[in-house]
Short mmCIF file of C-alpha atoms and ligand atoms in Angstrom, two decimals:
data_model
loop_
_atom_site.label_atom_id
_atom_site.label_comp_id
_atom_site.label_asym_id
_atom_site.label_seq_id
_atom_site.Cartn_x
_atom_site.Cartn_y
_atom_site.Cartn_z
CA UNK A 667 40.34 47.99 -16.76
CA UNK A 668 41.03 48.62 -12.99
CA UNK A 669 40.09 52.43 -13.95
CA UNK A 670 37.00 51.19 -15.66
CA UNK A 671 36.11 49.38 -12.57
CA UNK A 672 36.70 52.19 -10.34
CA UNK A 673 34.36 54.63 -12.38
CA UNK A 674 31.53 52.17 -12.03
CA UNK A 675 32.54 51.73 -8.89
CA UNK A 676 31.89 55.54 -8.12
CA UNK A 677 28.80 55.62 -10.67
CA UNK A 678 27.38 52.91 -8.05
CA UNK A 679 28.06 55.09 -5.14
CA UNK A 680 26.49 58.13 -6.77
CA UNK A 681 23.10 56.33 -7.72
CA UNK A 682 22.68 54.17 -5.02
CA UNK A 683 24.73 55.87 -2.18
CA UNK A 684 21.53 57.22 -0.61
CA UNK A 685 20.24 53.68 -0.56
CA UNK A 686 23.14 52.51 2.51
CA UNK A 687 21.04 53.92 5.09
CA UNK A 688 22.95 57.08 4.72
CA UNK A 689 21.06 60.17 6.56
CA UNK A 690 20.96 63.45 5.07
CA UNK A 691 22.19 66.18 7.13
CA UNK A 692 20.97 69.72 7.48
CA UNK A 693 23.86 71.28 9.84
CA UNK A 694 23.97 74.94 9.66
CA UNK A 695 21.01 75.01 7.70
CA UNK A 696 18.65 78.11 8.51
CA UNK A 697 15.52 78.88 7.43
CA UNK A 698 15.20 82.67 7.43
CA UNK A 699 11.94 84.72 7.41
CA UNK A 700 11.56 87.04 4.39
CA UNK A 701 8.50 89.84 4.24
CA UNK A 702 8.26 90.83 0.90
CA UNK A 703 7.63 94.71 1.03
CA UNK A 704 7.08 95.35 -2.30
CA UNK A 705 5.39 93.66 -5.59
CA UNK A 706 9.08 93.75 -7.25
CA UNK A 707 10.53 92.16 -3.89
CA UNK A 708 7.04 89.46 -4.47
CA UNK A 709 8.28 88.75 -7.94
CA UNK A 710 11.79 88.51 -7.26
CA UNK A 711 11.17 85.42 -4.88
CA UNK A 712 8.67 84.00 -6.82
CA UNK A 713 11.46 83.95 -9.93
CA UNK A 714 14.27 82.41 -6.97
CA UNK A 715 11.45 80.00 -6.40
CA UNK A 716 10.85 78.72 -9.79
CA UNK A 717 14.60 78.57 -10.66
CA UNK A 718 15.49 75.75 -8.51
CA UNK A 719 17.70 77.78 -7.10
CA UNK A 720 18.94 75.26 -4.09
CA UNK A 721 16.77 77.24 -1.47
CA UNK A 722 14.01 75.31 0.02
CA UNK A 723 10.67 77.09 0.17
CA UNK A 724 8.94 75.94 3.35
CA UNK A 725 6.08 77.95 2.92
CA UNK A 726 4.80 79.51 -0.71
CA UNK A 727 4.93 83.39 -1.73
CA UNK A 728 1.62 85.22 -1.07
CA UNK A 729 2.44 88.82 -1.81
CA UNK A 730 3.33 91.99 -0.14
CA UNK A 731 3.80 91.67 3.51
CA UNK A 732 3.18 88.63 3.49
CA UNK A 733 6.45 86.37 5.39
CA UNK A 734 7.36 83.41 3.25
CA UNK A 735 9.87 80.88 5.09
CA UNK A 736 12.85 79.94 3.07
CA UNK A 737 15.50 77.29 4.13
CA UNK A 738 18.77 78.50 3.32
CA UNK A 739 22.00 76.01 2.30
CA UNK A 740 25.09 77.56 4.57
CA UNK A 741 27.34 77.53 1.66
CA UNK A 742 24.16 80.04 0.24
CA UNK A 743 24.94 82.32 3.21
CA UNK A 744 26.57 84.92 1.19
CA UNK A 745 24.66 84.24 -1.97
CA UNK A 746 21.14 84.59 0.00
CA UNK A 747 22.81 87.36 1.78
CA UNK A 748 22.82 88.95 -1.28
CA UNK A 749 19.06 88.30 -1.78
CA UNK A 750 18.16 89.90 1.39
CA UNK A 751 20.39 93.35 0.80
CA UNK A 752 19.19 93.67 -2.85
CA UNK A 753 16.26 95.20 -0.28
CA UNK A 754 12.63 95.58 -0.72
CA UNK A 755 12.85 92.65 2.38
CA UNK A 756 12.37 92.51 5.96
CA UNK A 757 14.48 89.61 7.07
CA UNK A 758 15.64 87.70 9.91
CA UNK A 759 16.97 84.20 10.64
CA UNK A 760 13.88 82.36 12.37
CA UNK A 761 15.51 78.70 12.52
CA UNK A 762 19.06 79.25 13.37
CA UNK A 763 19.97 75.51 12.68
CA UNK A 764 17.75 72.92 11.01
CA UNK A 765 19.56 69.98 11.85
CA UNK A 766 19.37 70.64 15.72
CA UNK A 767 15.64 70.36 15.47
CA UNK A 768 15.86 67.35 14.07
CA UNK A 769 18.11 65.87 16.30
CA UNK A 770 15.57 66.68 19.37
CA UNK A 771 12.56 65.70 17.26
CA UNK A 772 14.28 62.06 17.13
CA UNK A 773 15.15 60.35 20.35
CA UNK A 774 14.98 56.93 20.23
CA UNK A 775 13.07 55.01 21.22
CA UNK A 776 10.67 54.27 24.21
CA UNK A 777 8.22 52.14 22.77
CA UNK A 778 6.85 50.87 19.67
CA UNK A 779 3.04 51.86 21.00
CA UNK A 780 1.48 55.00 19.59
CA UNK A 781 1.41 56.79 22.65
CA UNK A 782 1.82 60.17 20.90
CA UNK A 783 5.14 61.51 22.77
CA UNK A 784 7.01 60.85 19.50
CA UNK A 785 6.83 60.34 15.98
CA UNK A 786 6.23 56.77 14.61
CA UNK A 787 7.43 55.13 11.31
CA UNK A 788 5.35 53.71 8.43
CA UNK A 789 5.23 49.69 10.01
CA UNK A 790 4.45 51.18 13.27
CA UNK A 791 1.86 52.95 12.43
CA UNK A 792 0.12 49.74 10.56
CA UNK A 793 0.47 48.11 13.09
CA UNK A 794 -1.91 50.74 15.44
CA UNK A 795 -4.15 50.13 12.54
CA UNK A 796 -4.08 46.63 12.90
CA UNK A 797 -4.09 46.22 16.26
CA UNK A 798 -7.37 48.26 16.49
CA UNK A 799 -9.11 45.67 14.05
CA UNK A 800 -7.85 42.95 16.40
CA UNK A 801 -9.26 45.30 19.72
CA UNK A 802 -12.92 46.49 17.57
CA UNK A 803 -13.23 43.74 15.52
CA UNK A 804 -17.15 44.83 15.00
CA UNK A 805 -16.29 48.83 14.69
CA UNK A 806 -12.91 48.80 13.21
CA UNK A 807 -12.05 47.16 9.49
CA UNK A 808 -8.77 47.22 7.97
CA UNK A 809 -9.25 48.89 4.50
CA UNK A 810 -6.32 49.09 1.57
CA UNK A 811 -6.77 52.78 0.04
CA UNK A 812 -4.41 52.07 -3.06
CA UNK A 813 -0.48 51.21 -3.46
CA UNK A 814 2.74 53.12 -4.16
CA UNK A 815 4.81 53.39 -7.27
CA UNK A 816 7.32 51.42 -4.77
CA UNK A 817 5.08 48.39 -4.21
CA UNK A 818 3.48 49.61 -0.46
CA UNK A 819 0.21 49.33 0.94
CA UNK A 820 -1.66 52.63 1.32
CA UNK A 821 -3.80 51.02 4.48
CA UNK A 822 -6.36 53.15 6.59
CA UNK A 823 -9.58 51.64 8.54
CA UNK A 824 -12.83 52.59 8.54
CA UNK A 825 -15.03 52.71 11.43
CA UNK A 826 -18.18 52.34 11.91
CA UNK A 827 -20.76 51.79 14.62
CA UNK A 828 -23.96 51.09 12.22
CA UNK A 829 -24.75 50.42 9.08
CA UNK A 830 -27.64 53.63 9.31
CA UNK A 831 -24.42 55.58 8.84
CA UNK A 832 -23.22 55.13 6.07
CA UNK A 833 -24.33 58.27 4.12
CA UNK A 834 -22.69 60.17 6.92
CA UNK A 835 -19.38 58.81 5.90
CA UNK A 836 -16.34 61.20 6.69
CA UNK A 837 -12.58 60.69 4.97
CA UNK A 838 -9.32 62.07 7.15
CA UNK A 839 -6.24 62.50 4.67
CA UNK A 840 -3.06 63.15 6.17
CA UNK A 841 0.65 63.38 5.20
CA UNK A 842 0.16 63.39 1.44
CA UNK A 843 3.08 65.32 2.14
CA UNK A 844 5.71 63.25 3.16
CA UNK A 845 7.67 65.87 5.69
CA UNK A 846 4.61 66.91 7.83
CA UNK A 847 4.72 64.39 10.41
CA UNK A 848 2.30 65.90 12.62
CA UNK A 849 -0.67 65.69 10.80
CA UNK A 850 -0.51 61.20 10.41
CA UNK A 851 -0.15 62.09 14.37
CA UNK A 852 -2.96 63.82 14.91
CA UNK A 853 -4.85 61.81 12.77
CA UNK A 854 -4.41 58.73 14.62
CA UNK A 855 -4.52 59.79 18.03
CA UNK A 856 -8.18 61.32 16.37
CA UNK A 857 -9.07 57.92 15.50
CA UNK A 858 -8.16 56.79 18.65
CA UNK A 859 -10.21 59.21 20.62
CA UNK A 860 -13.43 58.89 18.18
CA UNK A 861 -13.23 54.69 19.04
CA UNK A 862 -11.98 55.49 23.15
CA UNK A 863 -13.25 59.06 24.16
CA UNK A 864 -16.23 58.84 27.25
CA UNK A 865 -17.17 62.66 26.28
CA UNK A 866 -21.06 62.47 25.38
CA UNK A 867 -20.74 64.78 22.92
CA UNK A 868 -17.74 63.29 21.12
CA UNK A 869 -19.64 59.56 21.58
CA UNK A 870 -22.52 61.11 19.12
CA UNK A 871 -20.07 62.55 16.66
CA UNK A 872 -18.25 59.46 16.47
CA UNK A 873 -21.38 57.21 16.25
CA UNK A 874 -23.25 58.78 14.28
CA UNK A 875 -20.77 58.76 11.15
CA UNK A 876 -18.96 56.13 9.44
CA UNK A 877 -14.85 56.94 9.25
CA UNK A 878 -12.90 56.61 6.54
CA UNK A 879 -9.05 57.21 8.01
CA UNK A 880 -5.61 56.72 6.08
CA UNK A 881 -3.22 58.06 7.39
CA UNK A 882 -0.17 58.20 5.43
CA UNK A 883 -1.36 58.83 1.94
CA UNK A 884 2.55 59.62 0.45
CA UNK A 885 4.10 55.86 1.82
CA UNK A 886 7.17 55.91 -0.36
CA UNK A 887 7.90 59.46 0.72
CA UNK A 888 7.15 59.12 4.51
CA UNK A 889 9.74 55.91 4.44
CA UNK A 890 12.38 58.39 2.17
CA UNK A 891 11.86 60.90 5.35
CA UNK A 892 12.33 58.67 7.81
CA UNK A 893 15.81 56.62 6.19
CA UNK A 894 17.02 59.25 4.25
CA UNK A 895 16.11 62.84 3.83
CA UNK A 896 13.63 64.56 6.52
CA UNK A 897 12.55 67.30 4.12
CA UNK A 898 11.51 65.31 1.76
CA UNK A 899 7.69 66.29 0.75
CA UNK A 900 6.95 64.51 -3.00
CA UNK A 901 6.43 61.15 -3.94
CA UNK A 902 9.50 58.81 -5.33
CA UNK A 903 8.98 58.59 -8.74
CA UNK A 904 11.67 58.95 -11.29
CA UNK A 905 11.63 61.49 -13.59
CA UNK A 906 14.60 61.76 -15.51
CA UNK A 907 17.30 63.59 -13.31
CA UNK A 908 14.91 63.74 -10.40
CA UNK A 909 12.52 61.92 -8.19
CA UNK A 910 8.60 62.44 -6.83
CA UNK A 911 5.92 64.41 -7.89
CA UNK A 912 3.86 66.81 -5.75
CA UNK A 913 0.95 64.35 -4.60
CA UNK A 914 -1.21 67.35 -4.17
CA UNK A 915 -0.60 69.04 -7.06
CA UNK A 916 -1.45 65.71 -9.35
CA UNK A 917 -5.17 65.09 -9.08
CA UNK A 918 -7.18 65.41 -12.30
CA UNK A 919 -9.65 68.05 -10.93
CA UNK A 920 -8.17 71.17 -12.86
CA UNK A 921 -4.90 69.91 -13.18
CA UNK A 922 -2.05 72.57 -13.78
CA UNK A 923 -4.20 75.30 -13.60
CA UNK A 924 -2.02 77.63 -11.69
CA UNK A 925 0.74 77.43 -8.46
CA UNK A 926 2.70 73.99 -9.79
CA UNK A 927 5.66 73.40 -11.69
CA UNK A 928 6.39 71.56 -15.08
CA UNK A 929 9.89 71.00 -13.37
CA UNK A 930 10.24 67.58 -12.29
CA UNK A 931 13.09 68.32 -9.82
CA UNK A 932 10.85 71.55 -8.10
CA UNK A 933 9.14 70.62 -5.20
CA UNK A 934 5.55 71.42 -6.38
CA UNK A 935 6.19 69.14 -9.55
CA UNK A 936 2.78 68.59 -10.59
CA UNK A 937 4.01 65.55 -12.31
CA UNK A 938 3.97 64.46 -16.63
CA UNK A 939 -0.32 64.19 -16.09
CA UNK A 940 -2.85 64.04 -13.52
CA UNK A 941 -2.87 60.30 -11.74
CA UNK A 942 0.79 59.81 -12.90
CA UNK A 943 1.13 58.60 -9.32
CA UNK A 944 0.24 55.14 -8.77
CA UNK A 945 -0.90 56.31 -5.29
CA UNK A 946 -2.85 59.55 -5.98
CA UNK A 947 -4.28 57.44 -9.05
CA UNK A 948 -5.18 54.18 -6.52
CA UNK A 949 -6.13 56.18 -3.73
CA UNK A 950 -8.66 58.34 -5.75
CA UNK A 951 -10.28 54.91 -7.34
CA UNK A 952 -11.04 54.12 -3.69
CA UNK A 953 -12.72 57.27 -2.98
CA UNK A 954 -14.71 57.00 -5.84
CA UNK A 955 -16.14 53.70 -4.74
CA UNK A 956 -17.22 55.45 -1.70
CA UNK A 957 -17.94 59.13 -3.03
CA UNK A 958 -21.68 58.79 -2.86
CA UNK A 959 -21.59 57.95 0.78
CA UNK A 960 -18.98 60.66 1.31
CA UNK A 961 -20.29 63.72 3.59
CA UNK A 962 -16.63 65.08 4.60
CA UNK A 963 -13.58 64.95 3.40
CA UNK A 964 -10.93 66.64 5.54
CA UNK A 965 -7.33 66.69 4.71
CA UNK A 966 -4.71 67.61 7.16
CA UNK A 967 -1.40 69.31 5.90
CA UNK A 968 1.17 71.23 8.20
CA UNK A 969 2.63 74.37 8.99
CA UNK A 970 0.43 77.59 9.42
CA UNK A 971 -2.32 77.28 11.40
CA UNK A 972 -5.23 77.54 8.93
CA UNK A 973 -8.54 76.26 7.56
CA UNK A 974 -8.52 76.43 3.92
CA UNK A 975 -11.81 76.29 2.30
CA UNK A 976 -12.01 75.39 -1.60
CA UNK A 977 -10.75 75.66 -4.33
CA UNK A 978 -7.10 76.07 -5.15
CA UNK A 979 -7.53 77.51 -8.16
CA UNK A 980 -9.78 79.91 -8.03
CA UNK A 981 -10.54 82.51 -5.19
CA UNK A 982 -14.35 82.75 -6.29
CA UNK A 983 -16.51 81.54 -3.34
CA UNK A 984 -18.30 78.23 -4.79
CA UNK A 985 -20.41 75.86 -3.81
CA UNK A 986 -21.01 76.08 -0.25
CA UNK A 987 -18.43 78.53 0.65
CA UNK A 988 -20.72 80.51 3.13
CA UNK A 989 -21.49 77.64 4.88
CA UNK A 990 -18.09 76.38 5.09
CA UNK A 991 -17.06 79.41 6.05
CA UNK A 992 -19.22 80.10 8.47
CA UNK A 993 -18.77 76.07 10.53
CA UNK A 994 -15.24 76.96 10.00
CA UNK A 995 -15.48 80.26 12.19
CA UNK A 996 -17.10 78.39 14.79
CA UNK A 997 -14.63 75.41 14.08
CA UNK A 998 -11.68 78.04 14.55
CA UNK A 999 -13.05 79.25 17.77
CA UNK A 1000 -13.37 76.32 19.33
CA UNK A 1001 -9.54 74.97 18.58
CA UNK A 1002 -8.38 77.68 20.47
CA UNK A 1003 -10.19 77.65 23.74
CA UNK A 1004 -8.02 74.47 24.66
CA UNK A 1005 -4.70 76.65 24.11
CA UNK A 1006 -5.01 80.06 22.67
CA UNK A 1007 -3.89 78.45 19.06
CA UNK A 1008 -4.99 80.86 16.12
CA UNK A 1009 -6.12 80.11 12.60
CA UNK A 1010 -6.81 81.82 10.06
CA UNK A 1011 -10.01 80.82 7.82
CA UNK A 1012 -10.68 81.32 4.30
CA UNK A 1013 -10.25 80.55 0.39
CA UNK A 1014 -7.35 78.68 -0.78
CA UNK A 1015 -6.21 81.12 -3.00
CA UNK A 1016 -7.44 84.44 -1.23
CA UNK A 1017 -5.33 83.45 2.59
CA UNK A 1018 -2.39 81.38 0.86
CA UNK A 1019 -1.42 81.23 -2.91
CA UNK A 1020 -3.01 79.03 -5.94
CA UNK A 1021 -2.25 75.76 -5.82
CA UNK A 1022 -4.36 73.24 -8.37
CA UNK A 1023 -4.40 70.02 -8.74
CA UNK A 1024 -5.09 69.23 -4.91
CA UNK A 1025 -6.95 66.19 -3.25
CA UNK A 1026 -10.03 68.53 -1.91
CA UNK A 1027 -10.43 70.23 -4.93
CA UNK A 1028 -10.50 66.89 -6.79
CA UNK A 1029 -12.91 65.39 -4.26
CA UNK A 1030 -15.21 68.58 -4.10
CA UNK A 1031 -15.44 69.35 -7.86
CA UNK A 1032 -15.79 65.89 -9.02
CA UNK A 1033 -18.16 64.74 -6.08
CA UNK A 1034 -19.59 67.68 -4.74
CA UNK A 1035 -19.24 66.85 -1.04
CA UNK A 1036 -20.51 68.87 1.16
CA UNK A 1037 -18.18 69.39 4.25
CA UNK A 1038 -14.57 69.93 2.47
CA UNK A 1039 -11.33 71.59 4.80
CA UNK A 1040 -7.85 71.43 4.23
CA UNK A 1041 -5.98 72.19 7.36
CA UNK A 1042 -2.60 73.82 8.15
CA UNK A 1043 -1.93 72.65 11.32
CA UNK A 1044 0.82 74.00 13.99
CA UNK A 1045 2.97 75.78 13.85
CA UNK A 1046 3.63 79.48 12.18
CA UNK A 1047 6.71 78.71 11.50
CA UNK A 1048 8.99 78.97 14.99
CA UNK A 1049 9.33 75.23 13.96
CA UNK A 1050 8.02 74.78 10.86
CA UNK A 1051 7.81 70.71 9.17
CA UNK A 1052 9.67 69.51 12.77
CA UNK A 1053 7.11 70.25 15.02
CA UNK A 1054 8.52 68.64 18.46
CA UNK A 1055 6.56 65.69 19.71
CA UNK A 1056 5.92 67.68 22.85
CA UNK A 1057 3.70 69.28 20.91
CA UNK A 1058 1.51 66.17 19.25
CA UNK A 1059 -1.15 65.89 21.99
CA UNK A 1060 -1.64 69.57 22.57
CA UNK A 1061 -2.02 69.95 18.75
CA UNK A 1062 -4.05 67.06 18.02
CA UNK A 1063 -6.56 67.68 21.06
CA UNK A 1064 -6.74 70.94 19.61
CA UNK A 1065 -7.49 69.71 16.25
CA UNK A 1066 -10.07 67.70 17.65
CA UNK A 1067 -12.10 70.23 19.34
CA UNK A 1068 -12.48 72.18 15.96
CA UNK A 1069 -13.43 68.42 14.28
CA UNK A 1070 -16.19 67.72 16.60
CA UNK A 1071 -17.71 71.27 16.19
CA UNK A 1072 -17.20 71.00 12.27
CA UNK A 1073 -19.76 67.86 12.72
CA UNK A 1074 -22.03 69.34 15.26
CA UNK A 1075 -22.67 72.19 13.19
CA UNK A 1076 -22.94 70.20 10.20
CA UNK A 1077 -25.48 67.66 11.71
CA UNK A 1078 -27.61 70.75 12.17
CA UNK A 1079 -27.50 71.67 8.55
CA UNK A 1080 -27.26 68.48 6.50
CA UNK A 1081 -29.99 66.01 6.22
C1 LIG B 540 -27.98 55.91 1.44
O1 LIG B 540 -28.33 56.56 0.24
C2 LIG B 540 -28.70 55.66 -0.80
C3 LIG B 540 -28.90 56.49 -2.05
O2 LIG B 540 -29.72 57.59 -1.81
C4 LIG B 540 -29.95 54.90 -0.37
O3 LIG B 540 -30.32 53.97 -1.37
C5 LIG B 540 -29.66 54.16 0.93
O4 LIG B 540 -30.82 53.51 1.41
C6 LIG B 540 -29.15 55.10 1.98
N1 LIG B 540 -28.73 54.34 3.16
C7 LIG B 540 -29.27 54.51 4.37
C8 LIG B 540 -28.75 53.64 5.46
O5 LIG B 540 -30.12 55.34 4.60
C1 LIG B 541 -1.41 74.58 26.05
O1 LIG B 541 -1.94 73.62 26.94
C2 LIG B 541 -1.00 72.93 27.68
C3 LIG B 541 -1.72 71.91 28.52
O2 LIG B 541 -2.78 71.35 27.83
C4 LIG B 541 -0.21 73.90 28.56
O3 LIG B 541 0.79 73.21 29.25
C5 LIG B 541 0.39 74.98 27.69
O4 LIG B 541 1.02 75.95 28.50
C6 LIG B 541 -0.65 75.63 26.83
N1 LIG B 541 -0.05 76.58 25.92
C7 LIG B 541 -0.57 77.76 25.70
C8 LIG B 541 0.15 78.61 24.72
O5 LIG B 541 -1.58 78.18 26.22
ZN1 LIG B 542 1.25 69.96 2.81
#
């Protein structure tokens, strides 16, 4: 009996273990830099990648020299060592030791305001939301965009300074991903510069659009990032022996069709159908209740520094491609006056890797809207998902610049 008691005893600690607060730790973890230099050497990863094979992929495999970022276990040293001198690799270590990032990413704790000098948890950041209702009470309108398979509101606002507006309405997404804590940043010090900003120009943007903004779109995984594992990038879902599906991989606008897994414990799981999610199936029921309105929809994703133009699954130039292309050029040029920043502009597929099943695609094949970016924001990779909050304003007033110009180009083509 006793040793019956003790097995369930450690059965308990094994399922539920994660759920005493306990922190996962990434000590001696590096993420190293591999340039495949041949197709074999492309293959070769892509098979590592698809074998859930321990190693954590931070950013996907392109093709020949083309650096993918890999985060390495350190009991994997000698294994991955083995990787990198079965050759046909340039390599070198480019994070040296993941959990030291995250330990300067995290001091604690100066203020429960959004001030943008450090990242914010999920209450904290409803709060902002709140709080501006409570400040704009005319503007500013608390919206619920949906709910999580773990019982959360998915809240955003919209905002908007006359009801002439409303078939200018724009949609920011941000951190359908749970790990890329920069991008809910920039998109609420955004919102907060759209309702707060003197600049003429940026008072006739903001005014002359109505806002749709939500900023965490993943809630269940942002939470699991913030109590329990930072890496974490799916939703929480259980599926059998593992948990969360890709939330941007799941969206029923050519759904599997290319760059996700069948493999629930992968990391691009595009989940048992599209909408499995309760919150990619909620959310996109609110977007459809606004779709005709819709004019933008702009989704904000980290690390690379890139505008990525539609679709993921296919690197044909549809729709308005040109056009987007073109705004994003100008868009691209104006982010880095402020700072020098770079981006890269282009096709999904052609300046990344397929990926279906995404939030833009859905809303652009399903709605045709017109203005439709996905953005990589900093860095290229010198910090990768931990971005240091040092770097939230400069990033997000970057960020802005290219937004405005997006709109001020588009108000000269759109009707
Ligand atoms: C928005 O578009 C709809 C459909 O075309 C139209 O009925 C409505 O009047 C428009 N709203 C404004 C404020 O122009
Ligand atoms: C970016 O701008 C900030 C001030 O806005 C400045 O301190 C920093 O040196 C700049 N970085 C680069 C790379 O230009
Ligand atoms: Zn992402």
């Amino acid at each position: 009996m006793k040793m019956y008691t003790t097995f369930v005893f450690l059965l308990f600690i094994t399922f539920f273990g994660q759920n005493w607060g306990e922190q996962v730790r990434y000590d001696g973890f590096k993420v190293y830099r591999l340039t495949p230099k041949s197709q074999e050497a492309v293959e070769n990863l892509r098979t590592l990648e698809s074998t859930n094979s321990g190693y954590d992929f931070w950013t996907d495999v392109r093709g020949v020299g083309h650096p993918v970022d890999i985060m390495v276990p350190p009991h994997y040293k000698y294994r991955f060592n083995d990787v990198i001198s079965s050759g046909g690799f340039d390599a070198r270590v480019y994070v040296p030791d993941v959990q030291k990032l995250i330990d300067n990413e995290t001091p604690r704790k100066s203020t429960r305001q959004l001030e943008w000098t450090e990242y914010h948890d999920l209450e904290e950041i409803y709060q902002f939301l709140r709080d501006l209702v409570k400040q704009y009470p005319d503007i500013v309108t608390l919206i619920s965009a949906g709910r999580t398979y773990e019982g959360r509101d998915i809240l955003g606002v919209k905002v908007s300074y006359s009801p002439a507006n409303e078939n200018r309405t724009a949609f920011i997404e941000s951190n359908i991903h749970a790990r890329e804590w920069i991008t809910s940043a920039v998109a609420t010090w955004t919102l907060n510069e759209l309702l707060t900003s003197n600049e003429p120009n940026v008072r006739q943007v903001a005014e002359s659009h109505d806002w749709y903004f939500v900023p965490v779109f993943n809630p269940d995984g942002f939470v699991y990032t913030k109590t329990t594992n930072r890496m974490w990038r799916k939703t929480r879902t259980p599926y059998f022996l593992c948990n969360g599906v890709d939330p941007n991989r799941n969206w029923g606008y050519h759904f599997n069709d290319g760059g996700s897994s069948g493999d629930p414990c992968s990391d691009t799981y595009r989940g048992p159908s599209a909408f499995s999610e309760t919150s990619t199936r909620t959310i996109s029921e609110f977007i459809t209740t606004i779709a005709p309105k819709l004019q933008a929809y702009i989704s904000l994703h980290s690390y690379s520094q890139m505008f990525l133009l539609p679709y993921g699954f296919s690197s044909a130039h549809l729709d308005n491609y040109d056009q987007l292309y073109e705004v994003g050029i100008k868009a691209a040029a104006s982010l880095a006056q402020r700072n020098g920043t770079e981006y890269t502009v282009g096709n999904i597929v052609e300046i990344m890797y397929v990926a279906s099943g995404g939030s833009m695609d859905w809303v652009k094949g399903t709605f045709g809207t017109p203005i439709t970016y996905t953005y990589e924001l900093r860095d290229k990779g010198t910090y990768g998902f931990i971005l240091p909050p040092d770097q939230i304003l400069p990033c997000a007033e970057e960020t802005f610049d290219s937004l405005i110009t997006i709109f001020e180009e588009f108000d000269k083509l759109l009707p």
